[in-house]
mmCIF file of C-alpha atoms in Angstrom:
data_model
loop_
_atom_site.group_PDB
_atom_site.id
_atom_site.type_symbol
_atom_site.label_atom_id
_atom_site.label_comp_id
_atom_site.label_asym_id
_atom_site.label_seq_id
_atom_site.Cartn_x
_atom_site.Cartn_y
_atom_site.Cartn_z
ATOM 1 C CA MET A 263 48.534 -165.602 -2.626
ATOM 2 C CA HIS A 264 46.439 -165.017 -5.723
ATOM 3 C CA VAL A 265 46.477 -167.747 -8.403
ATOM 4 C CA ALA A 266 45.782 -166.340 -11.864
ATOM 5 C CA GLN A 267 48.233 -167.985 -14.244
ATOM 6 C CA VAL A 268 49.706 -171.437 -14.872
ATOM 7 C CA ALA A 269 52.830 -172.843 -16.500
ATOM 8 C CA VAL A 270 52.520 -175.890 -18.791
ATOM 9 C CA GLU A 271 55.591 -177.918 -19.749
ATOM 10 C CA THR A 272 55.784 -178.935 -23.413
ATOM 11 C CA HIS A 273 58.493 -180.474 -25.613
ATOM 12 C CA GLY A 274 59.601 -176.920 -26.563
ATOM 13 C CA GLY A 275 59.843 -175.746 -22.996
ATOM 14 C CA VAL A 276 57.600 -174.258 -20.348
ATOM 15 C CA VAL A 277 54.727 -172.167 -21.633
ATOM 16 C CA ARG A 278 53.008 -169.665 -19.398
ATOM 17 C CA ARG A 279 49.254 -169.221 -19.816
ATOM 18 C CA ALA A 280 47.239 -166.310 -18.618
ATOM 19 C CA TYR A 281 44.531 -168.474 -17.146
ATOM 20 C CA PRO A 282 44.241 -171.738 -15.172
ATOM 21 C CA LYS A 283 42.632 -174.841 -16.654
ATOM 22 C CA SER A 284 39.241 -174.142 -15.010
ATOM 23 C CA ARG A 285 37.316 -171.171 -13.625
ATOM 24 C CA ALA A 286 37.706 -172.527 -10.103
ATOM 25 C CA GLY A 287 41.494 -172.336 -10.545
ATOM 26 C CA VAL A 288 41.375 -168.555 -10.207
ATOM 27 C CA ARG A 289 41.464 -168.229 -6.429
ATOM 28 C CA ALA A 290 43.114 -166.715 -3.337
ATOM 29 C CA VAL A 291 45.111 -169.113 -1.104
ATOM 30 C CA PRO A 292 45.530 -168.000 2.586
ATOM 31 C CA MET A 293 49.101 -168.349 3.718
ATOM 32 C CA PRO A 294 50.370 -168.690 7.350
ATOM 33 C CA PRO A 295 52.755 -165.942 8.547
ATOM 34 C CA PHE A 296 55.842 -168.207 8.489
ATOM 35 C CA LEU A 297 55.366 -168.903 4.805
ATOM 36 C CA VAL A 298 54.912 -165.221 4.019
ATOM 37 C CA ASP A 299 58.199 -164.474 5.778
ATOM 38 C CA GLU A 300 60.002 -167.204 3.816
ATOM 39 C CA LEU A 301 58.733 -165.869 0.533
ATOM 40 C CA ARG A 302 59.664 -162.336 1.394
ATOM 41 C CA GLN A 303 63.192 -163.382 2.275
ATOM 42 C CA ARG A 304 63.491 -165.236 -0.985
ATOM 43 C CA ARG A 305 62.252 -162.218 -2.970
ATOM 44 C CA GLY A 306 64.688 -159.925 -1.223
ATOM 45 C CA ALA A 307 64.435 -156.124 -0.911
ATOM 46 C CA ALA A 308 63.521 -155.662 -4.594
ATOM 47 C CA SER A 309 60.073 -154.288 -5.498
ATOM 48 C CA PRO A 310 57.672 -157.051 -6.365
ATOM 49 C CA ASP A 311 57.311 -157.703 -10.099
ATOM 50 C CA GLY A 312 54.017 -159.212 -11.232
ATOM 51 C CA GLN A 313 55.794 -160.994 -14.110
ATOM 52 C CA ALA A 314 58.849 -162.226 -12.164
ATOM 53 C CA LEU A 315 59.070 -165.866 -11.184
ATOM 54 C CA VAL A 316 59.493 -166.697 -7.522
ATOM 55 C CA PHE A 317 61.050 -170.096 -8.281
ATOM 56 C CA ALA A 318 63.103 -169.868 -11.431
ATOM 57 C CA ASP A 319 65.834 -172.009 -13.003
ATOM 58 C CA ARG A 320 69.487 -171.076 -13.226
ATOM 59 C CA ALA A 321 68.806 -168.888 -16.244
ATOM 60 C CA GLY A 322 65.882 -167.067 -14.642
ATOM 61 C CA GLY A 323 63.164 -168.936 -16.605
ATOM 62 C CA ALA A 324 60.553 -171.377 -15.526
ATOM 63 C CA GLN A 325 61.820 -174.697 -14.245
ATOM 64 C CA ARG A 326 61.294 -177.953 -16.080
ATOM 65 C CA ARG A 327 59.722 -180.697 -14.036
ATOM 66 C CA SER A 328 62.595 -183.125 -14.631
ATOM 67 C CA ASN A 329 65.235 -180.651 -13.569
ATOM 68 C CA PHE A 330 63.256 -179.590 -10.469
ATOM 69 C CA ARG A 331 62.833 -183.224 -9.459
ATOM 70 C CA ARG A 332 66.504 -184.081 -9.935
ATOM 71 C CA ARG A 333 68.104 -180.920 -8.449
ATOM 72 C CA VAL A 334 65.654 -179.644 -5.924
ATOM 73 C CA TRP A 335 63.181 -182.342 -4.848
ATOM 74 C CA LEU A 336 64.993 -185.663 -4.556
ATOM 75 C CA PRO A 337 68.145 -184.682 -2.619
ATOM 76 C CA PRO A 338 66.215 -183.361 0.384
ATOM 77 C CA LEU A 339 64.186 -186.642 0.438
ATOM 78 C CA VAL A 340 67.435 -188.592 0.726
ATOM 79 C CA ARG A 341 68.730 -186.341 3.520
ATOM 80 C CA ALA A 342 65.393 -186.711 5.341
ATOM 81 C CA GLY A 343 65.553 -190.468 5.089
ATOM 82 C CA LEU A 344 62.367 -190.647 2.950
ATOM 83 C CA LEU A 345 64.206 -192.049 -0.071
ATOM 84 C CA GLY A 346 67.132 -194.184 1.025
ATOM 85 C CA ARG A 347 69.659 -192.754 3.405
ATOM 86 C CA VAL A 348 73.193 -191.446 3.656
ATOM 87 C CA THR A 349 75.460 -192.395 6.611
ATOM 88 C CA GLU A 350 78.941 -191.210 7.548
ATOM 89 C CA MET A 351 81.047 -194.320 8.143
ATOM 90 C CA ALA A 352 84.303 -192.492 8.870
ATOM 91 C CA PRO A 353 86.019 -189.169 7.934
ATOM 92 C CA GLY A 354 85.958 -189.077 4.151
ATOM 93 C CA ARG A 355 83.694 -192.163 3.859
ATOM 94 C CA TRP A 356 79.984 -191.750 3.262
ATOM 95 C CA GLN A 357 77.686 -194.689 2.511
ATOM 96 C CA ALA A 358 74.581 -194.168 0.326
ATOM 97 C CA ALA A 359 71.690 -196.674 0.432
ATOM 98 C CA TRP A 360 68.714 -196.523 -1.943
ATOM 99 C CA PRO A 361 65.895 -198.836 -3.177
ATOM 100 C CA ASP A 362 66.083 -200.283 -6.689
ATOM 101 C CA GLY A 363 63.249 -201.184 -9.038
ATOM 102 C CA ASP A 364 62.674 -204.547 -7.242
ATOM 103 C CA GLY A 365 62.516 -202.922 -3.829
ATOM 104 C CA ARG A 366 65.968 -204.243 -2.797
ATOM 105 C CA GLU A 367 68.460 -201.955 -1.072
ATOM 106 C CA GLN A 368 71.583 -201.041 -2.932
ATOM 107 C CA ARG A 369 74.667 -199.510 -1.306
ATOM 108 C CA ALA A 370 77.837 -197.655 -2.303
ATOM 109 C CA GLU A 371 80.502 -195.540 -0.653
ATOM 110 C CA PHE A 372 81.567 -191.995 -1.609
ATOM 111 C CA PRO A 373 84.207 -189.535 -0.404
ATOM 112 C CA THR A 374 81.722 -186.699 0.299
ATOM 113 C CA GLU A 375 78.190 -186.391 1.577
ATOM 114 C CA ALA A 376 77.132 -184.373 -1.508
ATOM 115 C CA ALA A 377 78.314 -187.152 -3.840
ATOM 116 C CA ALA A 378 76.497 -189.766 -1.799
ATOM 117 C CA VAL A 379 73.262 -187.801 -1.737
ATOM 118 C CA THR A 380 73.431 -187.047 -5.497
ATOM 119 C CA HIS A 381 74.002 -190.719 -6.369
ATOM 120 C CA ALA A 382 71.228 -192.004 -4.079
ATOM 121 C CA ALA A 383 68.780 -189.413 -5.433
ATOM 122 C CA ALA A 384 69.625 -190.295 -9.038
ATOM 123 C CA SER A 385 69.523 -194.082 -8.546
ATOM 124 C CA ALA A 386 66.592 -194.520 -6.166
ATOM 125 C CA VAL A 387 63.262 -195.743 -7.567
ATOM 126 C CA GLY A 388 59.929 -194.472 -6.182
ATOM 127 C CA GLY A 389 59.689 -192.022 -3.356
ATOM 128 C CA LEU A 390 57.397 -189.187 -2.472
ATOM 129 C CA ARG A 391 56.192 -187.108 -5.423
ATOM 130 C CA PHE A 392 56.091 -183.316 -5.308
ATOM 131 C CA HIS A 393 52.319 -183.504 -6.149
ATOM 132 C CA ASP A 394 51.846 -185.616 -2.970
ATOM 133 C CA LEU A 395 52.263 -182.418 -0.979
ATOM 134 C CA ARG A 396 48.922 -181.293 -2.395
ATOM 135 C CA HIS A 397 47.313 -184.471 -1.125
ATOM 136 C CA SER A 398 48.866 -183.966 2.300
ATOM 137 C CA TYR A 399 47.803 -180.317 2.442
ATOM 138 C CA ILE A 400 44.127 -181.147 1.633
ATOM 139 C CA THR A 401 44.058 -184.115 3.997
ATOM 140 C CA TRP A 402 45.487 -181.923 6.761
ATOM 141 C CA LEU A 403 42.868 -179.229 6.298
ATOM 142 C CA VAL A 404 39.946 -181.650 6.188
ATOM 143 C CA THR A 405 41.169 -183.627 9.202
ATOM 144 C CA ASP A 406 41.576 -180.446 11.236
ATOM 145 C CA GLY A 407 37.962 -179.528 10.616
ATOM 146 C CA VAL A 408 38.147 -176.993 7.766
ATOM 147 C CA PRO A 409 34.798 -177.318 5.879
ATOM 148 C CA VAL A 410 35.072 -179.192 2.601
ATOM 149 C CA ASN A 411 33.523 -176.335 0.620
ATOM 150 C CA VAL A 412 36.285 -174.047 1.946
ATOM 151 C CA VAL A 413 39.064 -176.543 1.086
ATOM 152 C CA GLN A 414 37.538 -177.006 -2.376
ATOM 153 C CA ARG A 415 37.727 -173.295 -3.017
ATOM 154 C CA VAL A 416 41.266 -172.899 -1.722
ATOM 155 C CA VAL A 417 42.670 -175.720 -3.871
ATOM 156 C CA GLY A 418 40.677 -174.778 -7.009
ATOM 157 C CA HIS A 419 38.500 -177.878 -7.538
ATOM 158 C CA GLU A 420 35.247 -177.620 -9.498
ATOM 159 C CA LYS A 421 33.550 -180.250 -7.399
ATOM 160 C CA ALA A 422 33.801 -181.150 -3.683
ATOM 161 C CA SER A 423 33.696 -184.812 -4.640
ATOM 162 C CA THR A 424 37.143 -184.405 -6.247
ATOM 163 C CA THR A 425 38.505 -182.942 -3.017
ATOM 164 C CA LEU A 426 37.110 -185.809 -0.918
ATOM 165 C CA ASP A 427 37.450 -188.802 -3.195
ATOM 166 C CA ARG A 428 40.780 -188.177 -4.910
ATOM 167 C CA TYR A 429 42.815 -186.035 -2.594
ATOM 168 C CA THR A 430 41.655 -186.769 0.973
ATOM 169 C CA HIS A 431 43.272 -189.733 2.725
ATOM 170 C CA THR A 432 42.639 -191.355 6.150
ATOM 171 C CA PRO A 433 45.098 -190.130 8.767
ATOM 172 C CA ASP A 434 47.055 -192.679 10.802
ATOM 173 C CA ASP A 435 45.447 -191.509 14.079
ATOM 174 C CA HIS A 436 41.857 -191.822 12.793
ATOM 175 C CA ALA A 437 40.901 -194.251 15.617
ATOM 176 C CA ASP A 438 42.032 -191.831 18.301
ATOM 177 C CA ARG A 439 40.104 -189.007 16.649
ATOM 178 C CA VAL A 440 36.922 -191.061 16.669
ATOM 179 C CA ARG A 441 37.351 -191.935 20.368
ATOM 180 C CA LEU A 442 38.092 -188.311 21.305
ATOM 181 C CA THR A 443 34.792 -187.282 19.713
ATOM 182 C CA PHE A 444 32.972 -189.160 22.507
ATOM 183 C CA ALA A 445 35.439 -188.538 25.295
ATOM 184 C CA ASP A 446 33.287 -185.907 26.986
ATOM 185 C CA ASP A 447 29.906 -187.154 25.848
ATOM 186 C CA SER A 448 27.385 -188.297 28.402
ATOM 187 C CA LEU A 449 26.981 -191.595 26.557
ATOM 188 C CA THR A 450 30.520 -192.606 27.542
ATOM 189 C CA PHE A 451 29.731 -192.659 31.270
ATOM 190 C CA ARG A 452 29.197 -196.081 32.762
ATOM 191 C CA PRO A 453 28.971 -197.752 36.151
ATOM 192 C CA SER A 454 32.061 -199.107 37.844
ATOM 193 C CA PRO A 455 33.121 -202.532 36.446
ATOM 194 C CA ARG A 456 34.042 -203.750 39.953
ATOM 195 C CA PRO A 457 31.536 -205.853 41.911
ATOM 196 C CA ALA A 458 29.604 -204.069 44.638
ATOM 197 C CA ASP A 459 31.347 -204.161 48.018
ATOM 198 C CA PRO A 460 29.422 -203.254 51.202
ATOM 199 C CA GLY A 461 32.626 -201.724 52.547
ATOM 200 C CA ASP A 462 32.724 -199.485 49.533
ATOM 201 C CA THR A 463 29.468 -197.780 50.302
ATOM 202 C CA PRO A 464 30.040 -194.045 50.232
ATOM 203 C CA SER A 465 29.225 -192.097 53.394
ATOM 204 C CA PRO A 466 26.024 -190.010 53.483
ATOM 205 C CA GLY A 467 26.289 -186.788 51.581
ATOM 206 C CA ARG A 468 29.136 -188.072 49.354
ATOM 207 C CA GLU A 469 28.160 -189.639 46.074
ATOM 208 C CA ARG A 470 30.699 -191.361 43.857
ATOM 209 C CA SER A 471 31.064 -189.506 40.584
ATOM 210 C CA PRO A 472 30.445 -191.567 37.429
ATOM 211 C CA GLN A 473 33.380 -193.308 35.832
ATOM 212 C CA ARG A 474 34.430 -192.882 32.273
ATOM 213 C CA ASP A 475 37.228 -193.822 29.880
ATOM 214 C CA ASP A 476 39.629 -191.080 29.003
ATOM 215 C CA PRO A 477 41.288 -192.022 25.694
ATOM 216 C CA ARG A 478 43.088 -188.733 25.500
ATOM 217 C CA ARG A 479 45.657 -189.965 27.955
ATOM 218 C CA GLY A 480 45.884 -193.451 26.459
ATOM 219 C CA GLU A 481 45.084 -195.055 29.836
ATOM 220 C CA THR A 482 43.703 -198.549 30.258
ATOM 221 C CA GLY A 483 41.976 -197.650 33.495
ATOM 222 C CA VAL A 484 38.885 -195.553 34.214
ATOM 223 C CA VAL A 485 38.820 -192.063 35.644
ATOM 224 C CA GLU A 486 36.958 -191.741 38.959
ATOM 225 C CA GLY A 487 36.154 -188.066 39.247
ATOM 226 C CA SER A 488 38.781 -185.691 40.663
ATOM 227 C CA ALA A 489 40.946 -185.949 43.726
ATOM 228 C CA PRO A 490 41.725 -182.975 45.916
ATOM 229 C CA GLY A 491 43.678 -180.384 43.918
ATOM 230 C CA GLY A 492 42.010 -181.280 40.612
ATOM 231 C CA SER A 493 44.042 -184.426 39.835
ATOM 232 C CA SER A 494 42.316 -187.537 38.541
ATOM 233 C CA ARG A 495 42.470 -190.882 40.358
ATOM 234 C CA THR A 496 42.781 -193.893 38.032
ATOM 235 C CA THR A 497 41.767 -197.480 38.713
ATOM 236 C CA GLN A 498 43.349 -200.124 36.532
ATOM 237 C CA ARG A 499 40.921 -202.477 34.787
ATOM 238 C CA PRO A 500 41.625 -206.201 35.449
ATOM 239 C CA ARG A 501 43.634 -207.848 32.742
ATOM 240 C CA GLY A 502 41.530 -209.459 30.032
ATOM 241 C CA VAL A 503 38.466 -207.258 30.815
ATOM 242 C CA GLN A 504 37.516 -205.159 27.832
ATOM 243 C CA PRO A 505 34.393 -202.919 27.999
ATOM 244 C CA LEU A 506 32.072 -202.981 25.088
ATOM 245 C CA ARG A 507 29.769 -200.121 24.020
ATOM 246 C CA VAL A 508 27.467 -200.468 21.082
ATOM 247 C CA PHE A 509 25.708 -197.317 19.837
ATOM 248 C CA VAL A 510 22.622 -197.918 17.735
ATOM 249 C CA CYS A 511 20.900 -194.881 16.262
ATOM 250 C CA PHE A 512 17.441 -194.871 14.761
ATOM 251 C CA GLY A 513 16.370 -191.328 14.124
ATOM 252 C CA ASP A 514 16.620 -189.547 17.477
ATOM 253 C CA VAL A 515 16.854 -192.729 19.537
ATOM 254 C CA LYS A 516 20.211 -193.821 20.904
ATOM 255 C CA ALA A 517 20.677 -197.139 22.736
ATOM 256 C CA ARG A 518 23.690 -198.382 24.568
ATOM 257 C CA ARG A 519 24.764 -201.837 25.732
ATOM 258 C CA THR A 520 27.590 -202.465 28.229
ATOM 259 C CA ASP A 521 28.879 -205.963 28.861
ATOM 260 C CA LYS A 522 29.170 -207.287 32.414
ATOM 261 C CA SER A 523 32.750 -208.612 32.329
ATOM 262 C CA ALA A 524 35.100 -210.624 30.199
#
């Protein structure tokens, strides 16, 4: 998708400009195949018109932000449970619930689902903004490893600092992502936390493989190599025992400390 023009809403209506607000705004945005298919279905079999609007109002012109929010954006939020909710109580009885300005939940009943959704969408305060999709899009790309300079170019920012500081947010699974970074690193290997047992001495020619945490499976035990057939054998760590690893980096030097037991 090539971005070359913008629409600005004013008191007199929506004005189309032949240029974005900055030079970086002129850009090409890669689209996944499923989105291309959706847009082609919306366009129909007609030949593409460079001046036609893909998303127009009922009269075929550019949509006002207020109308788009009321008619297009808010009702799906209600149906998705992201802005109040609508529940069928009985045939012909639908209950709408929505948050007011004080954060308290208000409720009312309606004869149809459409009426309940419309009322909840019009009465609810807050909720996800349409522009928040841009924040989610940028955060998704950065979190999945797309280089910041590439994301900056796709979204049309003049500076990479704007992409990182204003639009990128910390994902909920950030702790798991940090642990997975070290899941296969040699620094994560450690000796067995169990005390040495003479009866546990391996037979000659068989060496016990090093044990390591495997956070990808969310286990509290440690993985002891592989059993026949490729499966992993897991030993549960005694309750209350929490291993501690401290990584200290000075230049090219990496030190590690492991506690004895809890």
